[in-house]
mmCIF file of N, CA, C and O in Angstrom:
data_model
loop_
_atom_site.group_PDB
_atom_site.id
_atom_site.type_symbol
_atom_site.label_atom_id
_atom_site.label_comp_id
_atom_site.label_asym_id
_atom_site.label_seq_id
_atom_site.Cartn_x
_atom_site.Cartn_y
_atom_site.Cartn_z
ATOM 1 N N MET A 1 -12.253 268.918 101.703
ATOM 2 C CA MET A 1 -13.490 269.017 100.969
ATOM 3 C C MET A 1 -13.915 270.482 100.902
ATOM 4 O O MET A 1 -13.984 271.159 101.916
ATOM 5 N N LYS A 2 -14.202 270.948 99.732
ATOM 6 C CA LYS A 2 -14.584 272.341 99.535
ATOM 7 C C LYS A 2 -16.103 272.462 99.665
ATOM 8 O O LYS A 2 -16.853 271.827 98.938
ATOM 9 N N ILE A 3 -16.536 273.302 100.607
ATOM 10 C CA ILE A 3 -17.967 273.457 100.857
ATOM 11 C C ILE A 3 -18.558 274.533 99.946
ATOM 12 O O ILE A 3 -19.627 274.376 99.392
ATOM 13 N N PHE A 4 -17.864 275.649 99.815
ATOM 14 C CA PHE A 4 -18.360 276.762 99.010
ATOM 15 C C PHE A 4 -17.674 276.781 97.660
ATOM 16 O O PHE A 4 -16.517 276.445 97.523
ATOM 17 N N ASN A 5 -18.399 277.197 96.671
ATOM 18 C CA ASN A 5 -17.784 277.392 95.378
ATOM 19 C C ASN A 5 -17.651 278.893 95.112
ATOM 20 O O ASN A 5 -18.077 279.722 95.906
ATOM 21 N N HIS A 6 -17.076 279.246 94.009
ATOM 22 C CA HIS A 6 -16.793 280.640 93.686
ATOM 23 C C HIS A 6 -18.078 281.466 93.564
ATOM 24 O O HIS A 6 -18.126 282.629 93.982
ATOM 25 N N LYS A 7 -19.141 280.878 93.028
ATOM 26 C CA LYS A 7 -20.394 281.596 92.845
ATOM 27 C C LYS A 7 -21.025 281.956 94.188
ATOM 28 O O LYS A 7 -21.546 283.063 94.366
ATOM 29 N N GLN A 8 -20.973 281.056 95.144
ATOM 30 C CA GLN A 8 -21.520 281.335 96.469
ATOM 31 C C GLN A 8 -20.718 282.420 97.168
ATOM 32 O O GLN A 8 -21.288 283.275 97.853
ATOM 33 N N GLU A 9 -19.414 282.406 97.029
ATOM 34 C CA GLU A 9 -18.591 283.446 97.635
ATOM 35 C C GLU A 9 -18.887 284.804 97.016
ATOM 36 O O GLU A 9 -18.883 285.826 97.703
ATOM 37 N N LEU A 10 -19.175 284.832 95.729
ATOM 38 C CA LEU A 10 -19.545 286.070 95.053
ATOM 39 C C LEU A 10 -20.862 286.603 95.597
ATOM 40 O O LEU A 10 -20.995 287.799 95.866
ATOM 41 N N TYR A 11 -21.842 285.726 95.789
ATOM 42 C CA TYR A 11 -23.122 286.140 96.356
ATOM 43 C C TYR A 11 -22.954 286.629 97.793
ATOM 44 O O TYR A 11 -23.602 287.593 98.203
ATOM 45 N N ASP A 12 -22.110 285.961 98.564
ATOM 46 C CA ASP A 12 -21.851 286.405 99.935
ATOM 47 C C ASP A 12 -21.240 287.801 99.948
ATOM 48 O O ASP A 12 -21.648 288.666 100.730
ATOM 49 N N SER A 13 -20.276 288.039 99.108
ATOM 50 C CA SER A 13 -19.636 289.358 99.027
ATOM 51 C C SER A 13 -20.639 290.421 98.595
ATOM 52 O O SER A 13 -20.665 291.531 99.145
ATOM 53 N N PHE A 14 -21.469 290.090 97.615
ATOM 54 C CA PHE A 14 -22.477 291.026 97.143
ATOM 55 C C PHE A 14 -23.480 291.347 98.248
ATOM 56 O O PHE A 14 -23.869 292.504 98.440
ATOM 57 N N SER A 15 -23.892 290.350 99.013
ATOM 58 C CA SER A 15 -24.855 290.549 100.089
ATOM 59 C C SER A 15 -24.291 291.441 101.183
ATOM 60 O O SER A 15 -24.970 292.338 101.678
ATOM 61 N N ILE A 16 -23.045 291.196 101.574
ATOM 62 C CA ILE A 16 -22.411 292.026 102.596
ATOM 63 C C ILE A 16 -22.269 293.462 102.102
ATOM 64 O O ILE A 16 -22.540 294.414 102.844
ATOM 65 N N GLY A 17 -21.885 293.628 100.850
ATOM 66 C CA GLY A 17 -21.781 294.971 100.282
ATOM 67 C C GLY A 17 -23.116 295.688 100.250
ATOM 68 O O GLY A 17 -23.197 296.890 100.541
ATOM 69 N N LEU A 18 -24.184 294.959 99.942
ATOM 70 C CA LEU A 18 -25.518 295.542 99.910
ATOM 71 C C LEU A 18 -25.960 295.964 101.311
ATOM 72 O O LEU A 18 -26.533 297.046 101.489
ATOM 73 N N LEU A 19 -25.692 295.138 102.303
ATOM 74 C CA LEU A 19 -26.030 295.493 103.677
ATOM 75 C C LEU A 19 -25.266 296.727 104.141
ATOM 76 O O LEU A 19 -25.822 297.603 104.815
ATOM 77 N N ILE A 20 -23.993 296.813 103.796
ATOM 78 C CA ILE A 20 -23.195 297.990 104.158
ATOM 79 C C ILE A 20 -23.733 299.235 103.465
ATOM 80 O O ILE A 20 -23.839 300.307 104.078
ATOM 81 N N LEU A 21 -24.117 299.118 102.205
ATOM 82 C CA LEU A 21 -24.673 300.246 101.468
ATOM 83 C C LEU A 21 -25.983 300.722 102.092
ATOM 84 O O LEU A 21 -26.197 301.928 102.272
ATOM 85 N N ILE A 22 -26.866 299.803 102.460
ATOM 86 C CA ILE A 22 -28.136 300.162 103.083
ATOM 87 C C ILE A 22 -27.899 300.833 104.430
ATOM 88 O O ILE A 22 -28.536 301.838 104.765
ATOM 89 N N ALA A 23 -26.959 300.298 105.221
ATOM 90 C CA ALA A 23 -26.641 300.911 106.515
ATOM 91 C C ALA A 23 -26.072 302.315 106.327
ATOM 92 O O ALA A 23 -26.419 303.238 107.072
ATOM 93 N N LEU A 24 -25.224 302.497 105.338
ATOM 94 C CA LEU A 24 -24.640 303.809 105.071
ATOM 95 C C LEU A 24 -25.711 304.806 104.639
ATOM 96 O O LEU A 24 -25.749 305.945 105.128
ATOM 97 N N LEU A 25 -26.604 304.400 103.754
ATOM 98 C CA LEU A 25 -27.678 305.289 103.322
ATOM 99 C C LEU A 25 -28.633 305.619 104.466
ATOM 100 O O LEU A 25 -29.126 306.748 104.566
ATOM 101 N N SER A 26 -28.896 304.656 105.348
ATOM 102 C CA SER A 26 -29.741 304.919 106.510
ATOM 103 C C SER A 26 -29.070 305.905 107.458
ATOM 104 O O SER A 26 -29.729 306.767 108.038
ATOM 105 N N PHE A 27 -27.766 305.773 107.625
ATOM 106 C CA PHE A 27 -27.031 306.683 108.496
ATOM 107 C C PHE A 27 -27.045 308.107 107.933
ATOM 108 O O PHE A 27 -27.195 309.076 108.682
ATOM 109 N N ILE A 28 -26.932 308.238 106.610
ATOM 110 C CA ILE A 28 -26.946 309.559 105.985
ATOM 111 C C ILE A 28 -28.311 310.222 106.182
ATOM 112 O O ILE A 28 -28.400 311.420 106.427
ATOM 113 N N ARG A 29 -29.377 309.450 106.108
ATOM 114 C CA ARG A 29 -30.733 309.998 106.241
ATOM 115 C C ARG A 29 -31.281 309.859 107.659
ATOM 116 O O ARG A 29 -32.489 309.907 107.869
ATOM 117 N N PHE A 30 -30.432 309.724 108.668
ATOM 118 C CA PHE A 30 -30.860 309.458 110.048
ATOM 119 C C PHE A 30 -31.828 310.517 110.557
ATOM 120 O O PHE A 30 -32.809 310.207 111.229
ATOM 121 N N ASN A 31 -31.593 311.785 110.263
ATOM 122 C CA ASN A 31 -32.456 312.855 110.778
ATOM 123 C C ASN A 31 -33.834 312.868 110.128
ATOM 124 O O ASN A 31 -34.757 313.475 110.656
ATOM 125 N N TYR A 32 -33.984 312.217 108.980
ATOM 126 C CA TYR A 32 -35.271 312.188 108.302
ATOM 127 C C TYR A 32 -36.126 310.993 108.713
ATOM 128 O O TYR A 32 -37.268 310.891 108.278
ATOM 129 N N LEU A 33 -35.564 310.099 109.485
ATOM 130 C CA LEU A 33 -36.308 308.924 109.928
ATOM 131 C C LEU A 33 -37.127 309.278 111.157
ATOM 132 O O LEU A 33 -36.739 310.134 111.925
ATOM 133 N N PRO A 34 -38.217 308.666 111.460
ATOM 134 C CA PRO A 34 -38.951 307.686 110.674
ATOM 135 C C PRO A 34 -39.745 308.358 109.564
ATOM 136 O O PRO A 34 -40.218 309.480 109.724
ATOM 137 N N GLN A 35 -39.892 307.681 108.475
ATOM 138 C CA GLN A 35 -40.585 308.252 107.328
ATOM 139 C C GLN A 35 -42.063 307.876 107.299
ATOM 140 O O GLN A 35 -42.804 308.396 106.484
ATOM 141 N N PHE A 36 -42.478 306.990 108.157
ATOM 142 C CA PHE A 36 -43.867 306.567 108.189
ATOM 143 C C PHE A 36 -44.428 306.823 109.575
ATOM 144 O O PHE A 36 -43.700 306.914 110.557
ATOM 145 N N ILE A 37 -45.739 306.915 109.686
ATOM 146 C CA ILE A 37 -46.381 307.270 110.935
ATOM 147 C C ILE A 37 -46.410 306.101 111.927
ATOM 148 O O ILE A 37 -46.633 306.301 113.111
ATOM 149 N N ASP A 38 -46.164 304.879 111.480
ATOM 150 C CA ASP A 38 -46.203 303.721 112.374
ATOM 151 C C ASP A 38 -45.222 303.851 113.529
ATOM 152 O O ASP A 38 -45.500 303.389 114.638
ATOM 153 N N GLY A 39 -44.078 304.455 113.289
ATOM 154 C CA GLY A 39 -43.073 304.592 114.342
ATOM 155 C C GLY A 39 -43.582 305.361 115.544
ATOM 156 O O GLY A 39 -43.260 305.029 116.694
ATOM 157 N N TYR A 40 -44.407 306.350 115.308
ATOM 158 C CA TYR A 40 -44.945 307.148 116.410
ATOM 159 C C TYR A 40 -45.954 306.345 117.234
ATOM 160 O O TYR A 40 -46.020 306.490 118.454
ATOM 161 N N TYR A 41 -46.723 305.503 116.583
ATOM 162 C CA TYR A 41 -47.640 304.635 117.320
ATOM 163 C C TYR A 41 -46.868 303.656 118.199
ATOM 164 O O TYR A 41 -47.200 303.462 119.369
ATOM 165 N N HIS A 42 -45.826 303.043 117.632
ATOM 166 C CA HIS A 42 -45.039 302.091 118.407
ATOM 167 C C HIS A 42 -44.312 302.789 119.555
ATOM 168 O O HIS A 42 -44.152 302.214 120.636
ATOM 169 N N LEU A 43 -43.895 304.017 119.340
ATOM 170 C CA LEU A 43 -43.274 304.791 120.405
ATOM 171 C C LEU A 43 -44.268 305.067 121.526
ATOM 172 O O LEU A 43 -43.925 304.947 122.707
ATOM 173 N N SER A 44 -45.499 305.398 121.182
ATOM 174 C CA SER A 44 -46.500 305.626 122.231
ATOM 175 C C SER A 44 -46.813 304.330 122.977
ATOM 176 O O SER A 44 -47.036 304.348 124.188
ATOM 177 N N CYS A 45 -46.797 303.197 122.280
ATOM 178 C CA CYS A 45 -46.984 301.901 122.950
ATOM 179 C C CYS A 45 -45.860 301.636 123.941
ATOM 180 O O CYS A 45 -46.103 301.226 125.078
ATOM 181 N N ALA A 46 -44.627 301.883 123.518
ATOM 182 C CA ALA A 46 -43.480 301.654 124.401
ATOM 183 C C ALA A 46 -43.537 302.577 125.609
ATOM 184 O O ALA A 46 -43.260 302.149 126.744
ATOM 185 N N GLN A 47 -43.913 303.828 125.411
ATOM 186 C CA GLN A 47 -44.013 304.755 126.537
ATOM 187 C C GLN A 47 -45.147 304.355 127.479
ATOM 188 O O GLN A 47 -45.027 304.499 128.698
ATOM 189 N N ALA A 48 -46.224 303.822 126.939
ATOM 190 C CA ALA A 48 -47.312 303.334 127.788
ATOM 191 C C ALA A 48 -46.881 302.104 128.576
ATOM 192 O O ALA A 48 -47.270 301.946 129.740
ATOM 193 N N PHE A 49 -46.075 301.239 127.970
ATOM 194 C CA PHE A 49 -45.547 300.083 128.705
ATOM 195 C C PHE A 49 -44.681 300.547 129.874
ATOM 196 O O PHE A 49 -44.704 299.959 130.951
ATOM 197 N N ILE A 50 -43.894 301.605 129.645
ATOM 198 C CA ILE A 50 -43.048 302.138 130.713
ATOM 199 C C ILE A 50 -43.916 302.684 131.843
ATOM 200 O O ILE A 50 -43.674 302.412 133.024
ATOM 201 N N LYS A 51 -44.961 303.446 131.493
ATOM 202 C CA LYS A 51 -45.853 304.011 132.511
ATOM 203 C C LYS A 51 -46.609 302.927 133.255
ATOM 204 O O LYS A 51 -46.882 303.069 134.452
ATOM 205 N N SER A 52 -46.965 301.853 132.561
ATOM 206 C CA SER A 52 -47.727 300.773 133.184
ATOM 207 C C SER A 52 -46.849 299.832 133.987
ATOM 208 O O SER A 52 -47.351 299.041 134.777
ATOM 209 N N GLY A 53 -45.554 299.857 133.739
ATOM 210 C CA GLY A 53 -44.655 298.959 134.450
ATOM 211 C C GLY A 53 -44.479 297.623 133.751
ATOM 212 O O GLY A 53 -43.974 296.675 134.342
ATOM 213 N N GLY A 54 -44.874 297.516 132.507
ATOM 214 C CA GLY A 54 -44.736 296.275 131.757
ATOM 215 C C GLY A 54 -45.776 296.186 130.666
ATOM 216 O O GLY A 54 -46.459 297.166 130.356
ATOM 217 N N TRP A 55 -45.942 294.994 130.123
ATOM 218 C CA TRP A 55 -46.872 294.795 129.019
ATOM 219 C C TRP A 55 -48.306 294.897 129.513
ATOM 220 O O TRP A 55 -48.653 294.406 130.592
ATOM 221 N N VAL A 56 -49.142 295.545 128.713
ATOM 222 C CA VAL A 56 -50.581 295.598 128.976
ATOM 223 C C VAL A 56 -51.306 295.149 127.722
ATOM 224 O O VAL A 56 -50.862 295.403 126.605
ATOM 225 N N GLY A 57 -52.401 294.484 127.896
ATOM 226 C CA GLY A 57 -53.151 293.955 126.767
ATOM 227 C C GLY A 57 -54.237 294.886 126.261
ATOM 228 O O GLY A 57 -54.898 294.604 125.278
ATOM 229 N N ILE A 58 -54.427 296.012 126.938
ATOM 230 C CA ILE A 58 -55.446 296.984 126.551
ATOM 231 C C ILE A 58 -54.769 298.275 126.153
ATOM 232 O O ILE A 58 -53.923 298.798 126.874
ATOM 233 N N ASP A 59 -55.138 298.804 125.011
ATOM 234 C CA ASP A 59 -54.595 300.067 124.499
ATOM 235 C C ASP A 59 -55.341 301.215 125.168
ATOM 236 O O ASP A 59 -56.261 301.795 124.610
ATOM 237 N N TRP A 60 -54.960 301.555 126.406
ATOM 238 C CA TRP A 60 -55.644 302.600 127.162
ATOM 239 C C TRP A 60 -55.191 303.999 126.771
ATOM 240 O O TRP A 60 -55.880 304.976 127.034
ATOM 241 N N TRP A 61 -54.025 304.151 126.154
ATOM 242 C CA TRP A 61 -53.463 305.465 125.858
ATOM 243 C C TRP A 61 -54.065 306.104 124.623
ATOM 244 O O TRP A 61 -54.010 307.310 124.471
ATOM 245 N N GLY A 62 -54.654 305.332 123.746
ATOM 246 C CA GLY A 62 -55.216 305.881 122.526
ATOM 247 C C GLY A 62 -56.729 305.847 122.475
ATOM 248 O O GLY A 62 -57.340 306.583 121.714
ATOM 249 N N TYR A 63 -57.336 304.989 123.292
ATOM 250 C CA TYR A 63 -58.783 304.822 123.261
ATOM 251 C C TYR A 63 -59.351 304.902 124.675
ATOM 252 O O TYR A 63 -59.961 303.973 125.173
ATOM 253 N N ALA A 64 -59.124 306.038 125.311
ATOM 254 C CA ALA A 64 -59.607 306.238 126.673
ATOM 255 C C ALA A 64 -61.110 306.484 126.642
ATOM 256 O O ALA A 64 -61.630 306.966 125.645
ATOM 257 N N PRO A 65 -61.831 306.205 127.652
ATOM 258 C CA PRO A 65 -61.422 305.650 128.924
ATOM 259 C C PRO A 65 -61.430 304.123 128.967
ATOM 260 O O PRO A 65 -60.875 303.530 129.873
ATOM 261 N N PHE A 66 -62.063 303.471 127.989
ATOM 262 C CA PHE A 66 -62.216 302.012 128.086
ATOM 263 C C PHE A 66 -61.079 301.245 127.422
ATOM 264 O O PHE A 66 -60.767 300.141 127.815
ATOM 265 N N GLY A 67 -60.492 301.800 126.386
ATOM 266 C CA GLY A 67 -59.402 301.133 125.684
ATOM 267 C C GLY A 67 -59.901 300.145 124.636
ATOM 268 O O GLY A 67 -61.091 299.991 124.407
ATOM 269 N N ARG A 68 -58.947 299.490 124.008
ATOM 270 C CA ARG A 68 -59.243 298.439 123.032
ATOM 271 C C ARG A 68 -58.133 297.394 123.135
ATOM 272 O O ARG A 68 -57.097 297.635 123.741
ATOM 273 N N ALA A 69 -58.352 296.268 122.537
ATOM 274 C CA ALA A 69 -57.340 295.200 122.596
ATOM 275 C C ALA A 69 -56.064 295.653 121.886
ATOM 276 O O ALA A 69 -56.116 296.241 120.809
ATOM 277 N N HIS A 70 -54.928 295.396 122.513
ATOM 278 C CA HIS A 70 -53.635 295.720 121.911
ATOM 279 C C HIS A 70 -53.272 294.577 120.972
ATOM 280 O O HIS A 70 -53.021 293.458 121.398
ATOM 281 N N LEU A 71 -53.231 294.865 119.660
ATOM 282 C CA LEU A 71 -53.140 293.807 118.658
ATOM 283 C C LEU A 71 -51.731 293.477 118.205
ATOM 284 O O LEU A 71 -51.499 292.425 117.640
ATOM 285 N N TYR A 72 -50.782 294.383 118.400
ATOM 286 C CA TYR A 72 -49.420 294.149 117.932
ATOM 287 C C TYR A 72 -48.662 293.209 118.878
ATOM 288 O O TYR A 72 -48.834 293.290 120.096
ATOM 289 N N PRO A 73 -47.784 292.360 118.354
ATOM 290 C CA PRO A 73 -46.903 291.596 119.226
ATOM 291 C C PRO A 73 -45.967 292.568 119.963
ATOM 292 O O PRO A 73 -45.489 293.532 119.367
ATOM 293 N N PRO A 74 -45.702 292.340 121.234
ATOM 294 C CA PRO A 74 -44.997 293.350 122.031
ATOM 295 C C PRO A 74 -43.475 293.354 121.913
ATOM 296 O O PRO A 74 -42.830 294.202 122.526
ATOM 297 N N PHE A 75 -42.867 292.474 121.135
ATOM 298 C CA PHE A 75 -41.404 292.383 121.124
ATOM 299 C C PHE A 75 -40.753 293.693 120.688
ATOM 300 O O PHE A 75 -39.806 294.169 121.323
ATOM 301 N N TYR A 76 -41.245 294.300 119.618
ATOM 302 C CA TYR A 76 -40.685 295.567 119.140
ATOM 303 C C TYR A 76 -40.854 296.663 120.179
ATOM 304 O O TYR A 76 -39.958 297.474 120.397
ATOM 305 N N HIS A 77 -41.978 296.662 120.868
ATOM 306 C CA HIS A 77 -42.218 297.666 121.900
ATOM 307 C C HIS A 77 -41.287 297.453 123.091
ATOM 308 O O HIS A 77 -40.849 298.424 123.722
ATOM 309 N N PHE A 78 -40.967 296.205 123.389
ATOM 310 C CA PHE A 78 -40.008 295.932 124.466
ATOM 311 C C PHE A 78 -38.613 296.424 124.095
ATOM 312 O O PHE A 78 -37.871 296.922 124.944
ATOM 313 N N ILE A 79 -38.232 296.288 122.821
ATOM 314 C CA ILE A 79 -36.940 296.816 122.371
ATOM 315 C C ILE A 79 -36.921 298.332 122.529
ATOM 316 O O ILE A 79 -35.957 298.903 123.055
ATOM 317 N N LEU A 80 -37.989 298.997 122.097
ATOM 318 C CA LEU A 80 -38.077 300.450 122.269
ATOM 319 C C LEU A 80 -38.073 300.823 123.747
ATOM 320 O O LEU A 80 -37.428 301.795 124.148
ATOM 321 N N ASP A 81 -38.789 300.065 124.553
ATOM 322 C CA ASP A 81 -38.826 300.287 125.997
ATOM 323 C C ASP A 81 -37.418 300.215 126.588
ATOM 324 O O ASP A 81 -37.014 301.068 127.375
ATOM 325 N N PHE A 82 -36.657 299.205 126.195
ATOM 326 C CA PHE A 82 -35.291 299.050 126.689
ATOM 327 C C PHE A 82 -34.411 300.227 126.268
ATOM 328 O O PHE A 82 -33.655 300.768 127.077
ATOM 329 N N LEU A 83 -34.515 300.640 125.005
ATOM 330 C CA LEU A 83 -33.694 301.752 124.528
ATOM 331 C C LEU A 83 -34.051 303.058 125.230
ATOM 332 O O LEU A 83 -33.165 303.829 125.612
ATOM 333 N N ILE A 84 -35.341 303.309 125.421
ATOM 334 C CA ILE A 84 -35.763 304.524 126.105
ATOM 335 C C ILE A 84 -35.327 304.492 127.562
ATOM 336 O O ILE A 84 -34.844 305.484 128.101
ATOM 337 N N SER A 85 -35.487 303.338 128.207
ATOM 338 C CA SER A 85 -35.082 303.206 129.616
ATOM 339 C C SER A 85 -33.578 303.321 129.800
ATOM 340 O O SER A 85 -33.107 303.698 130.877
ATOM 341 N N SER A 86 -32.804 303.010 128.756
ATOM 342 C CA SER A 86 -31.350 303.116 128.867
ATOM 343 C C SER A 86 -30.850 304.522 128.548
ATOM 344 O O SER A 86 -29.646 304.752 128.542
ATOM 345 N N GLY A 87 -31.765 305.467 128.286
ATOM 346 C CA GLY A 87 -31.364 306.855 128.142
ATOM 347 C C GLY A 87 -31.422 307.424 126.742
ATOM 348 O O GLY A 87 -31.131 308.593 126.538
ATOM 349 N N ILE A 88 -31.807 306.623 125.763
ATOM 350 C CA ILE A 88 -31.917 307.127 124.390
ATOM 351 C C ILE A 88 -33.279 307.795 124.253
ATOM 352 O O ILE A 88 -34.292 307.242 124.669
ATOM 353 N N LYS A 89 -33.307 308.972 123.670
ATOM 354 C CA LYS A 89 -34.577 309.682 123.494
ATOM 355 C C LYS A 89 -35.489 308.886 122.578
ATOM 356 O O LYS A 89 -35.041 308.146 121.709
ATOM 357 N N GLY A 90 -36.796 309.044 122.756
ATOM 358 C CA GLY A 90 -37.787 308.237 122.080
ATOM 359 C C GLY A 90 -37.662 308.197 120.569
ATOM 360 O O GLY A 90 -37.633 307.135 119.971
ATOM 361 N N ILE A 91 -37.567 309.354 119.931
ATOM 362 C CA ILE A 91 -37.524 309.376 118.476
ATOM 363 C C ILE A 91 -36.235 308.758 117.964
ATOM 364 O O ILE A 91 -36.214 308.099 116.921
ATOM 365 N N ASN A 92 -35.141 308.928 118.697
ATOM 366 C CA ASN A 92 -33.878 308.297 118.292
ATOM 367 C C ASN A 92 -33.947 306.778 118.458
ATOM 368 O O ASN A 92 -33.310 306.039 117.699
ATOM 369 N N ALA A 93 -34.689 306.304 119.448
ATOM 370 C CA ALA A 93 -34.877 304.867 119.608
ATOM 371 C C ALA A 93 -35.616 304.294 118.401
ATOM 372 O O ALA A 93 -35.271 303.226 117.894
ATOM 373 N N VAL A 94 -36.632 305.026 117.917
ATOM 374 C CA VAL A 94 -37.361 304.582 116.729
ATOM 375 C C VAL A 94 -36.440 304.608 115.515
ATOM 376 O O VAL A 94 -36.456 303.700 114.683
ATOM 377 N N ARG A 95 -35.606 305.638 115.408
ATOM 378 C CA ARG A 95 -34.690 305.734 114.273
ATOM 379 C C ARG A 95 -33.674 304.599 114.272
ATOM 380 O O ARG A 95 -33.292 304.091 113.222
ATOM 381 N N LEU A 96 -33.225 304.181 115.454
ATOM 382 C CA LEU A 96 -32.237 303.102 115.523
ATOM 383 C C LEU A 96 -32.831 301.747 115.180
ATOM 384 O O LEU A 96 -32.143 300.881 114.661
ATOM 385 N N THR A 97 -34.093 301.567 115.508
ATOM 386 C CA THR A 97 -34.707 300.269 115.242
ATOM 387 C C THR A 97 -35.317 300.279 113.872
ATOM 388 O O THR A 97 -35.646 299.338 113.290
#
């Protein structure tokens, strides 16, 4: 029994080619990344998690002395935390993610 037809295989090939093209273009522009200011905020969150020893619910690093509620989900910051803790410099960790 044939599950895929020719049109689906064409779309699969096109999708893989598009992903490879995007990865190649990102690699060429690696030194220019991040292009938006959000990456620096997430990097400061990850560095604050490292200093705190884990996740904190108060943004003490940007709104001292009292802080404010940390509104972002922490998964991305944990990925950055892991990359920084494994020896990758902060800005390169943002560029990789």
